[in-house]
XYZ file of C-alpha atoms in Angstrom:
72
model
C 0.000 0.000 0.000
C 1.226 3.440 -0.819
C 0.329 6.595 1.014
C 1.155 10.133 0.040
C 1.606 12.904 2.551
C 1.568 16.563 1.715
C 2.962 18.310 4.789
C 3.407 22.033 4.864
C 6.945 23.375 4.793
C 6.717 24.039 8.535
C 5.477 20.504 9.258
C 8.245 18.990 7.143
C 10.861 21.133 8.845
C 9.572 20.041 12.249
C 9.575 16.359 11.280
C 13.098 16.567 9.871
C 14.414 18.412 12.929
C 12.787 15.935 15.301
C 14.018 12.914 13.354
C 17.533 14.337 13.245
C 17.633 14.920 17.016
C 16.584 11.280 17.528
C 18.983 9.904 14.912
C 16.066 8.690 12.815
C 14.988 8.815 9.222
C 11.527 10.081 8.284
C 10.538 6.434 7.681
C 11.723 5.587 11.217
C 9.735 8.527 12.567
C 6.551 7.375 10.850
C 7.095 3.830 12.128
C 7.561 5.225 15.645
C 4.344 7.220 15.332
C 2.479 4.095 14.193
C 3.809 2.130 17.164
C 2.649 4.877 19.519
C -0.811 4.788 17.944
C -0.936 0.995 18.372
C 0.183 1.319 22.003
C -2.523 3.901 22.690
C -5.210 1.723 21.097
C -3.974 -1.316 23.063
C -4.079 0.679 26.301
C -7.641 1.830 25.580
C -8.687 -1.761 24.837
C -7.096 -2.932 28.084
C -8.839 -0.166 30.043
C -12.167 -1.210 28.513
C -11.514 -4.882 29.313
C -10.704 -4.040 32.945
C -13.796 -1.842 33.175
C -15.966 -4.661 31.806
C -14.363 -7.158 34.180
C -14.992 -4.979 37.223
C -18.643 -4.622 36.211
C -18.974 -8.401 35.819
C -16.014 -10.206 37.420
C -16.786 -13.622 35.942
C -13.802 -15.919 35.559
C -13.201 -19.375 34.103
C -10.626 -22.012 34.918
C -7.888 -22.998 32.510
C -9.691 -26.283 31.881
C -12.960 -24.453 31.092
C -11.165 -22.136 28.709
C -9.433 -24.998 26.880
C -12.711 -26.925 26.621
C -14.518 -23.827 25.371
C -11.858 -23.402 22.683
C -12.292 -27.030 21.624
C -8.954 -28.337 22.890
C -10.482 -30.913 25.283
């Protein structure tokens, strides 16, 4: 998949300066940004899972889980 970005001159300057201070390329910077987005989404999913668990703290044993998944 290809994506095109059209940053302003100021945005490009900022990205280049930031990448340079971190010893990164622009590609590295974009990869870092994507990882941060994934981390934030994972954290939100975990928060939601904990919230749901506290509302209904139902648990299952390992054996019940394996059976439910069709392993036993």
